[in-house]
Coordinates of C-alpha atoms and ligand atoms in Angstrom, one line a residue:
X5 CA 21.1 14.6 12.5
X6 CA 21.4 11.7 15.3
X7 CA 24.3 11.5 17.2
X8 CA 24.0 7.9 17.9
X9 CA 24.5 4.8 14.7
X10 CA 22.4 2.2 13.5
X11 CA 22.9 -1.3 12.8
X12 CA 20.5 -4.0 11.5
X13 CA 20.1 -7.1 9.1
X14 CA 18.9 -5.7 6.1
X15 CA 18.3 -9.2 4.7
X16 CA 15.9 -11.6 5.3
X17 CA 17.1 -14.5 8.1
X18 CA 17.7 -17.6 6.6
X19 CA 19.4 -19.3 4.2
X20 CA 20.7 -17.4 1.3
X21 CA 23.3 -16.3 -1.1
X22 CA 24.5 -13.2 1.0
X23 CA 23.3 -11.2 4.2
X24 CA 23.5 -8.0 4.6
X25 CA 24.7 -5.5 7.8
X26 CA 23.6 -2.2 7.1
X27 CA 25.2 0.5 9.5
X28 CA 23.8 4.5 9.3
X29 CA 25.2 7.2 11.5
X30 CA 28.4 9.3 12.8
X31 CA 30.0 6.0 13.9
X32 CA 29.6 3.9 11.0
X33 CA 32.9 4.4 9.0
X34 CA 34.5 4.2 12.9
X35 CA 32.6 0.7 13.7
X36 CA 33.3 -0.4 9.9
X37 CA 36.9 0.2 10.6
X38 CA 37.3 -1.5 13.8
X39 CA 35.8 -4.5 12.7
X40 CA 36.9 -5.0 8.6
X41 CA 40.4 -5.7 7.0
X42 CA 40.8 -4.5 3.6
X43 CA 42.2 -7.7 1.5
X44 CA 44.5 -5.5 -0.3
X45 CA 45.8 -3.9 2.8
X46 CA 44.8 -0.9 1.5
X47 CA 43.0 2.0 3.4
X48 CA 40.1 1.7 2.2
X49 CA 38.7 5.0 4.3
X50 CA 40.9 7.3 2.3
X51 CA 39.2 6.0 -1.0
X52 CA 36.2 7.9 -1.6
X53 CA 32.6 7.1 -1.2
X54 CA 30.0 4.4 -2.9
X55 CA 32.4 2.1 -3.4
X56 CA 33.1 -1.6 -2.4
X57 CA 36.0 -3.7 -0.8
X58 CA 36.6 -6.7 -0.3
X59 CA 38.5 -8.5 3.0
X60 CA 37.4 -9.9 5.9
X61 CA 35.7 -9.2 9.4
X62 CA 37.4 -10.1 12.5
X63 CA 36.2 -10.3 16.0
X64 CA 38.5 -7.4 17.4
X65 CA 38.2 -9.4 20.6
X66 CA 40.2 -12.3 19.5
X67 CA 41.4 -11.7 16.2
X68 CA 39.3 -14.6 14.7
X69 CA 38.0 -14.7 11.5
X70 CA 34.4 -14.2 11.4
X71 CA 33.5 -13.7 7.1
X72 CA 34.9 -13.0 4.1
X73 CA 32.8 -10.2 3.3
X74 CA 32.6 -7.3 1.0
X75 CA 32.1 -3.5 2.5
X76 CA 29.8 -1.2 1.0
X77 CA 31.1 2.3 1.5
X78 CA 28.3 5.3 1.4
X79 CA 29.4 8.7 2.7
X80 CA 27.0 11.7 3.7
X81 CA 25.4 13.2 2.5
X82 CA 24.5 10.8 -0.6
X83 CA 23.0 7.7 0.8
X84 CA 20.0 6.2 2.0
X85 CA 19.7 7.9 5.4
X86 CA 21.9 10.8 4.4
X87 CA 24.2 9.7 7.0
X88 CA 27.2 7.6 6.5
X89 CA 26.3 4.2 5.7
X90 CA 28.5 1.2 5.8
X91 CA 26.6 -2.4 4.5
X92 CA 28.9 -5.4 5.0
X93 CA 27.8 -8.0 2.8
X94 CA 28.2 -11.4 4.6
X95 CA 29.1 -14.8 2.4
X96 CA 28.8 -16.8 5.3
X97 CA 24.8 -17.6 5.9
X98 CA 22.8 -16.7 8.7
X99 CA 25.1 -17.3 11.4
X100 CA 27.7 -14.8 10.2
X101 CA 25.4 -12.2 9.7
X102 CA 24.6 -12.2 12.8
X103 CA 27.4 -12.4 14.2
X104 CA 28.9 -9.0 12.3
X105 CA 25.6 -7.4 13.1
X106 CA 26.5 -8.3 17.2
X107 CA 30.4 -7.0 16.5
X108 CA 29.0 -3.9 14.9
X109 CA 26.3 -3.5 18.1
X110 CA 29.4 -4.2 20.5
X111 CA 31.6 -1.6 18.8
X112 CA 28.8 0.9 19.1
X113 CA 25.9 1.2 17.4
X114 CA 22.5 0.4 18.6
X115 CA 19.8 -2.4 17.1
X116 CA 17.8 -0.3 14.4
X117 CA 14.4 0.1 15.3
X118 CA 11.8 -1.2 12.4
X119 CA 11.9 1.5 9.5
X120 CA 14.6 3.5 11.1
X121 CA 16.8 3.8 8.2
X122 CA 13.9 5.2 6.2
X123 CA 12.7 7.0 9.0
X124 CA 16.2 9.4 9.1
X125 CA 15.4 8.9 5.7
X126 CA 12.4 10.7 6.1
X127 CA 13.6 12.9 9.1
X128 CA 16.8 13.9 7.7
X129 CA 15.1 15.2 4.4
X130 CA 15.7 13.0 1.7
X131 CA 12.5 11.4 0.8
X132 CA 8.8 12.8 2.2
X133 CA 6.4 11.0 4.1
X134 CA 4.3 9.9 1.2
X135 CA 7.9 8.2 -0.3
X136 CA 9.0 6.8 2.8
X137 CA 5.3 5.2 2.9
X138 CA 5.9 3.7 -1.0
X139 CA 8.9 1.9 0.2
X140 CA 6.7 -0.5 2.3
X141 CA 4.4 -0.5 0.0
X142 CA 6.9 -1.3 -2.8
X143 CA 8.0 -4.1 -0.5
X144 CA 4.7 -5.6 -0.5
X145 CA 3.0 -5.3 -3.5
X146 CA 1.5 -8.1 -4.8
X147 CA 1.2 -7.5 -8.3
X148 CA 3.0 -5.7 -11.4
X149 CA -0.1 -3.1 -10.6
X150 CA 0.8 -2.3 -7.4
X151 CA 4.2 -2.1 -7.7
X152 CA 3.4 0.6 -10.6
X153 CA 1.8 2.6 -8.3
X154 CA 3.9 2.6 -5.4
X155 CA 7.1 2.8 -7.8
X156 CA 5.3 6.3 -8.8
X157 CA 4.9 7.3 -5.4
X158 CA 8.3 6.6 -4.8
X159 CA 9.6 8.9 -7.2
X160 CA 7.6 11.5 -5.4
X161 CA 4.8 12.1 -8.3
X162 CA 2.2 12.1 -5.5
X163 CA 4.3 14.7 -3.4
X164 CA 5.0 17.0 -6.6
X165 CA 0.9 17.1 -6.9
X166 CA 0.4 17.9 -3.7
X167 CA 3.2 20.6 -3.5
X168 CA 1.5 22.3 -6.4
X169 CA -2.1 22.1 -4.9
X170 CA -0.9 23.7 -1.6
X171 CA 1.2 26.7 -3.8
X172 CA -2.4 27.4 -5.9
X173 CA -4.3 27.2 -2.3
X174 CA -0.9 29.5 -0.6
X175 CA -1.9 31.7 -3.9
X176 CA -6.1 31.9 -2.8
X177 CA -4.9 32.5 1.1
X178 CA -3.1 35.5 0.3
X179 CA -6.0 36.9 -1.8
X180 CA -8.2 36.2 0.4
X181 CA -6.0 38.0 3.3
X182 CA -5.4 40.7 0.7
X183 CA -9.4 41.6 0.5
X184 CA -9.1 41.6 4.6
X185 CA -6.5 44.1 4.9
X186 CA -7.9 46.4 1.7
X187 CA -11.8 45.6 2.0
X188 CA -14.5 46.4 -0.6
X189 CA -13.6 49.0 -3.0
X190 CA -10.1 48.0 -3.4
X191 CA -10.6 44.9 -3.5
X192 CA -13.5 44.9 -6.3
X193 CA -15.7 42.7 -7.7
X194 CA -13.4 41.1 -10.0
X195 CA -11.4 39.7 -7.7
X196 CA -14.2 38.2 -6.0
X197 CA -15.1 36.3 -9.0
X198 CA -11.7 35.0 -9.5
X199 CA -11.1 34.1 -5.8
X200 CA -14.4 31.9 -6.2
X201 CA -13.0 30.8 -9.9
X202 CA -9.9 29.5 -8.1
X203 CA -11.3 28.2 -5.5
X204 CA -13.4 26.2 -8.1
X205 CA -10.4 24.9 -9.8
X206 CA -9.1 23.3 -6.6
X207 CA -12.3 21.8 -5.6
X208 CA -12.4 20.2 -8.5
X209 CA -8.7 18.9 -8.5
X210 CA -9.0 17.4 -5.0
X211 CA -11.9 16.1 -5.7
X212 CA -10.4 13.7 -8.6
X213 CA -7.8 13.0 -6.9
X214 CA -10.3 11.6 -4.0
X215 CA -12.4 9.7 -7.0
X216 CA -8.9 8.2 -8.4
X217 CA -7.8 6.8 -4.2
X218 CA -10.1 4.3 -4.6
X219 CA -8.7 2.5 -7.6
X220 CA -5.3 3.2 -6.3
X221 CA -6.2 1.4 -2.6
X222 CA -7.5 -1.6 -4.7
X223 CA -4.4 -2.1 -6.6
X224 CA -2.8 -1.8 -2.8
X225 CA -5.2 -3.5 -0.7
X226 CA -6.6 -5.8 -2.9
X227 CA -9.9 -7.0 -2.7
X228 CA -11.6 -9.0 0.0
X229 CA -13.7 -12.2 -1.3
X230 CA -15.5 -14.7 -0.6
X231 CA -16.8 -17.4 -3.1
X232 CA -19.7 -18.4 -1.7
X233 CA -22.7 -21.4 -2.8
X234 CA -24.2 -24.4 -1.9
X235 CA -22.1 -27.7 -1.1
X236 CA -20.4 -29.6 -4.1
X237 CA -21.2 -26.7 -6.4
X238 CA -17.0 -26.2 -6.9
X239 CA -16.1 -23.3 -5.4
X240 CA -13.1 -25.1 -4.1
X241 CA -12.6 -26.5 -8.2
X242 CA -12.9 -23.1 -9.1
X243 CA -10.9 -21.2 -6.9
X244 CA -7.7 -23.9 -7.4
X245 CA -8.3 -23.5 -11.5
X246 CA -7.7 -19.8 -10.4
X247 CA -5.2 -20.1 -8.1
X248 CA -3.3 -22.4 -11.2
X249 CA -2.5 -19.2 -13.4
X250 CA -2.9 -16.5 -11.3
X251 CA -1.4 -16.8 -7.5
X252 CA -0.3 -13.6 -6.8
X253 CA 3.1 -13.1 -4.9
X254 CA 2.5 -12.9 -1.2
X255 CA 5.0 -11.7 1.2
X256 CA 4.5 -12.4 5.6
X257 CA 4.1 -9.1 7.2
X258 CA 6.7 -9.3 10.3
X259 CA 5.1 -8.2 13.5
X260 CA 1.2 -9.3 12.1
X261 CA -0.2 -12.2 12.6
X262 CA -2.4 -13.0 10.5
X263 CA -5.3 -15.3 11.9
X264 CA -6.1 -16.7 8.8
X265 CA -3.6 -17.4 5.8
X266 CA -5.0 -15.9 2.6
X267 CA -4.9 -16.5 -1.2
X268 CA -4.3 -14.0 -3.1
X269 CA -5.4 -14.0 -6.3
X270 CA -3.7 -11.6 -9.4
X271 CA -6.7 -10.6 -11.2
X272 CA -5.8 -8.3 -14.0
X273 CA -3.6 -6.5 -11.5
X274 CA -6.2 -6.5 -8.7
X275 CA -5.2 -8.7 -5.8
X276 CA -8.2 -10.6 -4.6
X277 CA -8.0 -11.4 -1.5
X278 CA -9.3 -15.4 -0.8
X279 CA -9.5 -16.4 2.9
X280 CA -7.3 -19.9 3.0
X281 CA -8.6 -22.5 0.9
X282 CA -9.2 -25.3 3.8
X283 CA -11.2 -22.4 5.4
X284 CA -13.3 -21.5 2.6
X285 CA -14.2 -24.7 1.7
X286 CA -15.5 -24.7 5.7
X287 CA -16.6 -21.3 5.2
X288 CA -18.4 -22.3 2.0
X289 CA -20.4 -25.4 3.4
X290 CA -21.0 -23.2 6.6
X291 CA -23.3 -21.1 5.2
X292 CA -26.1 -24.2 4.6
X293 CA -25.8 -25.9 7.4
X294 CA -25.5 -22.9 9.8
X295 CA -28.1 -21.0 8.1
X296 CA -29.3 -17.8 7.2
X297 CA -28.0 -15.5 10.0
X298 CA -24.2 -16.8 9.5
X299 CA -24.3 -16.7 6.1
X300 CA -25.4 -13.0 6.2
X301 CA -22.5 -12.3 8.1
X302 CA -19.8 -14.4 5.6
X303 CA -21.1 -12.5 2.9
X304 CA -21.0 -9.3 5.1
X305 CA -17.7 -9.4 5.4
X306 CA -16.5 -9.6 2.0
X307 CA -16.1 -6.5 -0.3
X308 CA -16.6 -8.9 -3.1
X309 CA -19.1 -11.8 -3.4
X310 CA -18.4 -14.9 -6.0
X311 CA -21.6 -16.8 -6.3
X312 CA -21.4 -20.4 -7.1
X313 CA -24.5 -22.4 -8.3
X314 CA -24.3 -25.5 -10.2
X315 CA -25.6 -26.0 -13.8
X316 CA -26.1 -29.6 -13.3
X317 CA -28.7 -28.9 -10.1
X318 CA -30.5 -26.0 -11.5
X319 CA -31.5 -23.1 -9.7
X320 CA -32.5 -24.4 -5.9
X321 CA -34.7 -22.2 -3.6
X322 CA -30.9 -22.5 -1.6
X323 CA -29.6 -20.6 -4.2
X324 CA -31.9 -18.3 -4.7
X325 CA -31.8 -17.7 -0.9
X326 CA -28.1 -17.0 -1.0
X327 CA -28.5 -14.3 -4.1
X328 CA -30.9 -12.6 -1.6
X329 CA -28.5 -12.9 1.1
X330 CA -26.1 -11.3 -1.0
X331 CA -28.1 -8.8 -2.3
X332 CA -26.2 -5.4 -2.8
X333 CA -22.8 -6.3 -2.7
X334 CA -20.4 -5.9 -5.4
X335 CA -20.5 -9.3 -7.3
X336 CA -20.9 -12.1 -10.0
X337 CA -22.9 -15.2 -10.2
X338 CA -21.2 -17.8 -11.9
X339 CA -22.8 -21.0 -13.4
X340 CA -20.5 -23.7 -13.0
X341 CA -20.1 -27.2 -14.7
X342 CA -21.6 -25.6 -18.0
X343 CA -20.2 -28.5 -19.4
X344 CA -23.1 -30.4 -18.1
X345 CA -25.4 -28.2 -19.8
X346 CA -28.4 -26.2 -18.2
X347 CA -26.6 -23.0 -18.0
X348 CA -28.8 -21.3 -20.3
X349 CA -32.2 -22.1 -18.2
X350 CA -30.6 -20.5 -15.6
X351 CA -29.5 -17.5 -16.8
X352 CA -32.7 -17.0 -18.4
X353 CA -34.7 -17.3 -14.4
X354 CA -31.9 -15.2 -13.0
X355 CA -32.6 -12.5 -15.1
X356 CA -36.3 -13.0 -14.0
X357 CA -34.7 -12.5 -10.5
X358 CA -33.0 -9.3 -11.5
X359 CA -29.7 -10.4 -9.3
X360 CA -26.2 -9.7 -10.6
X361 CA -24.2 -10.2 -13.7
X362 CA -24.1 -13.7 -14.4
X363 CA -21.4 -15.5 -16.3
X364 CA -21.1 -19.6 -17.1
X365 CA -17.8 -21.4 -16.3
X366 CA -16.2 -24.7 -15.7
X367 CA -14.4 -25.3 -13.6
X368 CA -13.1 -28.7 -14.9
X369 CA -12.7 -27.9 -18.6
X370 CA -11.0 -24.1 -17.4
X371 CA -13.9 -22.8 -20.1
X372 CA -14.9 -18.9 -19.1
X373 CA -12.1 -18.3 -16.6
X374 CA -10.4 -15.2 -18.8
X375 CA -13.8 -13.6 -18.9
X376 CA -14.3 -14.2 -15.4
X377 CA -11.3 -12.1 -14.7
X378 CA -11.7 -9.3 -17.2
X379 CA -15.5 -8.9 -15.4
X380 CA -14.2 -9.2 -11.8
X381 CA -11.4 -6.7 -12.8
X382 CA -14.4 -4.4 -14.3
X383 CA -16.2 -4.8 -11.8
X384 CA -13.8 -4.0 -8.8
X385 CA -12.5 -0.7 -10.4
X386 CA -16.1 0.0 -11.7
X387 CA -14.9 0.9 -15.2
X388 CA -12.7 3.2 -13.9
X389 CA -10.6 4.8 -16.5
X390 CA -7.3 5.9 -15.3
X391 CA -4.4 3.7 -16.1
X392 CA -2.4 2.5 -13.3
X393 CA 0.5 4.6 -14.4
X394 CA -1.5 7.9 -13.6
X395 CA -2.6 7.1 -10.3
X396 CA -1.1 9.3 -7.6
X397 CA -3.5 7.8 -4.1
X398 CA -3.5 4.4 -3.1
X399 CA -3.6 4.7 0.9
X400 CA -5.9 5.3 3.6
X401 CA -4.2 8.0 5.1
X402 CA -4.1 10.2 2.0
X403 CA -7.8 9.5 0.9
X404 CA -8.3 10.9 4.0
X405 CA -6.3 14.0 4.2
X406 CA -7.6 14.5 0.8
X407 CA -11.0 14.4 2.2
X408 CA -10.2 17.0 5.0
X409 CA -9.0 19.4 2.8
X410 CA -12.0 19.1 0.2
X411 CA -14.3 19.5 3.2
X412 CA -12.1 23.0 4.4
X413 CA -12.0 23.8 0.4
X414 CA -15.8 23.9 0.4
X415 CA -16.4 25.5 3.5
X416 CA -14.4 28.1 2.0
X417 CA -16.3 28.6 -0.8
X418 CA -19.2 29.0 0.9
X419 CA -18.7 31.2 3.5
X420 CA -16.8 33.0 0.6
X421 CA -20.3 32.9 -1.4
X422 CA -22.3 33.8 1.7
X423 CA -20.4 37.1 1.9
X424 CA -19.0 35.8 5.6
X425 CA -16.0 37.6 7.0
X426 CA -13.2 36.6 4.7
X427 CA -11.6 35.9 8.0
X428 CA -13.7 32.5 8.1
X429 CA -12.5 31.6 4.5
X430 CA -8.7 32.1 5.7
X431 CA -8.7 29.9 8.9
X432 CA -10.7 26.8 6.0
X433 CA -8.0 27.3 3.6
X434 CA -5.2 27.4 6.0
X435 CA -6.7 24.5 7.4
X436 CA -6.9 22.8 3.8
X437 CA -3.4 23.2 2.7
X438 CA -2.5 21.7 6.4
X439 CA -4.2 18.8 5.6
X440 CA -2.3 18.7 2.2
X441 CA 1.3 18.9 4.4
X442 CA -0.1 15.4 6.1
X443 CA 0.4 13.8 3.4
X444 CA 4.2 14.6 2.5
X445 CA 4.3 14.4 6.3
X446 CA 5.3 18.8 6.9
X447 CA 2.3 19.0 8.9
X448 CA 1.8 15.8 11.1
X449 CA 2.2 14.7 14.4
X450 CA 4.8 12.7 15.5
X451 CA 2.3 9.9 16.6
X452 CA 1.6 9.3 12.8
X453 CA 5.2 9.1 12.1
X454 CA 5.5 6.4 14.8
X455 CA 2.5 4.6 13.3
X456 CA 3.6 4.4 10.2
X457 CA 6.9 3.2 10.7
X458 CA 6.5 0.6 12.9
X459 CA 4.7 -1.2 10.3
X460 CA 8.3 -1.7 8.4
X461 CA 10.5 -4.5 8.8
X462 CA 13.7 -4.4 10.5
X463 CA 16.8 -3.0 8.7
X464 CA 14.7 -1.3 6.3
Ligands
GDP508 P1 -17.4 -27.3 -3.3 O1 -18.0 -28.1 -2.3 O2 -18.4 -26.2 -3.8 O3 -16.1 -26.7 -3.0 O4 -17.2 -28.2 -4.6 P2 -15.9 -28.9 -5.1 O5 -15.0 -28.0 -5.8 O6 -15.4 -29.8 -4.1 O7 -16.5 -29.8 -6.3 C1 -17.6 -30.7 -6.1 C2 -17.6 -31.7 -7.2 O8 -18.0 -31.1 -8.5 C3 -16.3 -32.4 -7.4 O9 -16.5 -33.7 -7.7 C4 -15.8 -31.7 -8.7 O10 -14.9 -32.5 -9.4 C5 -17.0 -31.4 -9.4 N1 -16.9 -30.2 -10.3 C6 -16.3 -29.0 -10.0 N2 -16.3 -28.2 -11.1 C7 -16.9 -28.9 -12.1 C8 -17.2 -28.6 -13.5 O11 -16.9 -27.5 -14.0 N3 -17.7 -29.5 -14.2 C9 -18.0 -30.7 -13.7 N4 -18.6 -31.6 -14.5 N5 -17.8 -31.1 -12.4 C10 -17.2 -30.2 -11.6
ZN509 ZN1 -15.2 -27.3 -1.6

């Protein structure tokens, strides 16, 4: 526990129905009290907990009126931080709020730090690392998908997993330390066989979790893009009669800036991440006049490639360039302005080329656009088959841990197979089920505590 109290807007600033004070620590009932009068007169601290009054803040200075407000009441230990928790909820717009936020800072507690609530959260027990992180990403998520996923996370289905992988690998390091202590003929041949059998088992579990991560990230991440093509083929048509049905939600990320303003695109779930129209219509043109080198580098860039060629030209040498260019990446190649006709010829010589799935579309008459979502949504999770709902990785940081202890798991296993010292498998699977505590954050250094909570928002 901290011995010092919290105070932040927990809103966002501007203009809005009501702002909110939140205030977590010893001193919040004593800073709540100093600053609010109960309308009824009552005391409100002698009426329980999670409850909410209403009266008025006054600048204990002066005895001025500062808001009508209403108080949030939350005692230790069942509240957001675990601490007591006091949230004044401002009627007055911006200026009130923070003006109760600079009472509640003069009568004693101290500006929150970004994520700091979730943070004592976090420190004080309530939630694991891998929860605190699905608040932010709860926060953020740009589509019904995401929010799924980090909803799960949330409720700690991610943790639970990972609790039970590191009891099965607890079960295999004390089996393995077992054969260390009573070697060979104790020890026996069965259990050999079932130490490997285990170890198997776990392999194989980590390992789909690790294949799952990547569908999970896209659903988190989205999907970088670029809609590339020659000029006046309509990428910038095509990306507004997108755009029309299917702008995903974006939220600024406080403390980032961003150097260029993106689209995001709902595809299916997926957000697809466009760089600024203005920019990609630049981008787009770019790529004839500056030639081949930057145009290898725009498509580079780009996780997904959207090529544009134009029924009405044909198939130019320019476009047949730029397929080359894009070569290997993940993408489509869309015939636009069908409605002129001439889509067919081309399809026919890019299937000569051997290039990547090709799809007709206009742009003007909105023909094709459904199945130009369905195959970029195929396309980005590869087929994959596990429904949103089932995912338990979405983040870097996990995939990663994930990845360390798969590599410790089969390092086991093979000094295991190789008859090593068993000593050698110990220190791998100790090593794996640390890797595991990374992720619900009860092995990790404080430096990746920081790192991930200074990414929050204030009063969060
Ligand atoms: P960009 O330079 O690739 O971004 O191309 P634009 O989106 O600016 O479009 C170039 C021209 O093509 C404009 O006059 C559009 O109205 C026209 N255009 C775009 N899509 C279609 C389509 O599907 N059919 C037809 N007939 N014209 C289109
Ligand atoms: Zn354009």
């Amino acid at each position: 526990m901290w011995d010092d109290t919290i105070a932040a807007i927990a809103t966002p600033l501007g203009e809005g129905g009501i702002g909110i004070v939140r205030v977590s620590g010893p001193e919040a009932m004593g800073i709540a009290g100093r600053l609010f009068q109960s309308a009824s007169g009552a005391n409100w601290r002698m009426k329980g907990s999670h409850r909410l009054f209403r009266g008025r803040v006054v600048d204990p200075a002066n005895g001025r009126l500062v808001d009508e407000i209403l108080l949030g009441v939350m005692r230790a230990p069942h509240t957001y931080t675990r601490e007591d928790v006091v949230e004044f909820n401002c009627h007055g717009g911006i200026v009130a709020v923070r003006r109760v936020l600079e009472l509640a800072l003069s009568a004693g507690a101290r500006l929150a730090a970004p994520g700091e609530f979730t943070r004592r959260a976090f420190l004080n027990g309530r939630i694991d690392l891998a929860q605190a992180e699905a608040v932010i990403d709860l926060i953020r998520a740009r589509t019904d998908t995401g929010l799924e996923v980090a909803a799960g996370q949330l409720t700690g289905r991610l943790s639970r997993r990972v609790r039970q992988l590191q009891d099965e690998l607890l079960g295999l390091v004390a089996r393995v330390e077992a054969s260390i202590d009573f070697p060979e003929e104790d020890a026996g041949f069965n259990s050999a066989d079932d130490l490997e059998c285990g170890l198997a088992d776990l392999i194989d579990a980590v390992a789909r979790l690790i294949r799952q991560a990547e569908t999970g990230r896209v659903y988190r991440e989205g999907i970088s893009t670029v809609i590339a093509g020659r000029p006046n083929v309509g990428k910038s048509s095509l990306l507004n009669a997108l755009l029309d049905e299917n702008r995903a939600i974006v939220t600024d990320i406080p403390g980032t800036t961003r150097d260029v303003i993106e689209e995001v695109l709902n595809v299916r779930g997926i957000p697809l991440r466009l760089a600024d129209t203005a920019g990609l219509r630049e981008t787009a043109d770019k790529v004839e006049k500056a030639g081949v080198e930057r145009a290898r580098e725009l498509l580079q860039q780009a996780e997904l490639v959207l090529l544009v060629i134009d029924a009405g030209a044909g198939l130019t040498d320019a476009d047949r360039e730029l397929i080359k260019l894009a070569g290997h990446k993940k993408g489509l190649i869309l015939i636009n302005k069908s409605d002129l006709g001439g889509a067919a010829v081309i399809t026919e010589q890019l299937r000569e080329m051997d290039s990547k799935p090709v799809l007709s579309v206009s742009a003007r008459f909105g023909t094709g656009l459904e199945q130009l979502l369905d195959a970029i949504g195929n396309l980005v999770l590869s087929g994959a088959v596990a429904p949103a709902g089932d995912l338990l990785v979405s983040n870097v940081r996990h995939q990663d841990a994930l990845k360390r202890c798969l590599n410790h798991l089969k390092a086991a296993r093979l000094s295991l197979a190789g008859h090593m010292p068993v000593d050698l498998a110990a220190i791998d699977l100790r090593e794996a089920w640390e890797a595991l505590g990374e992720i619900t954050g009860t092995a990790v250094s404080e430096d990746i505590i920081d790192r991930i909570f200074s990414d929050f928002c204030i009063g969060k």
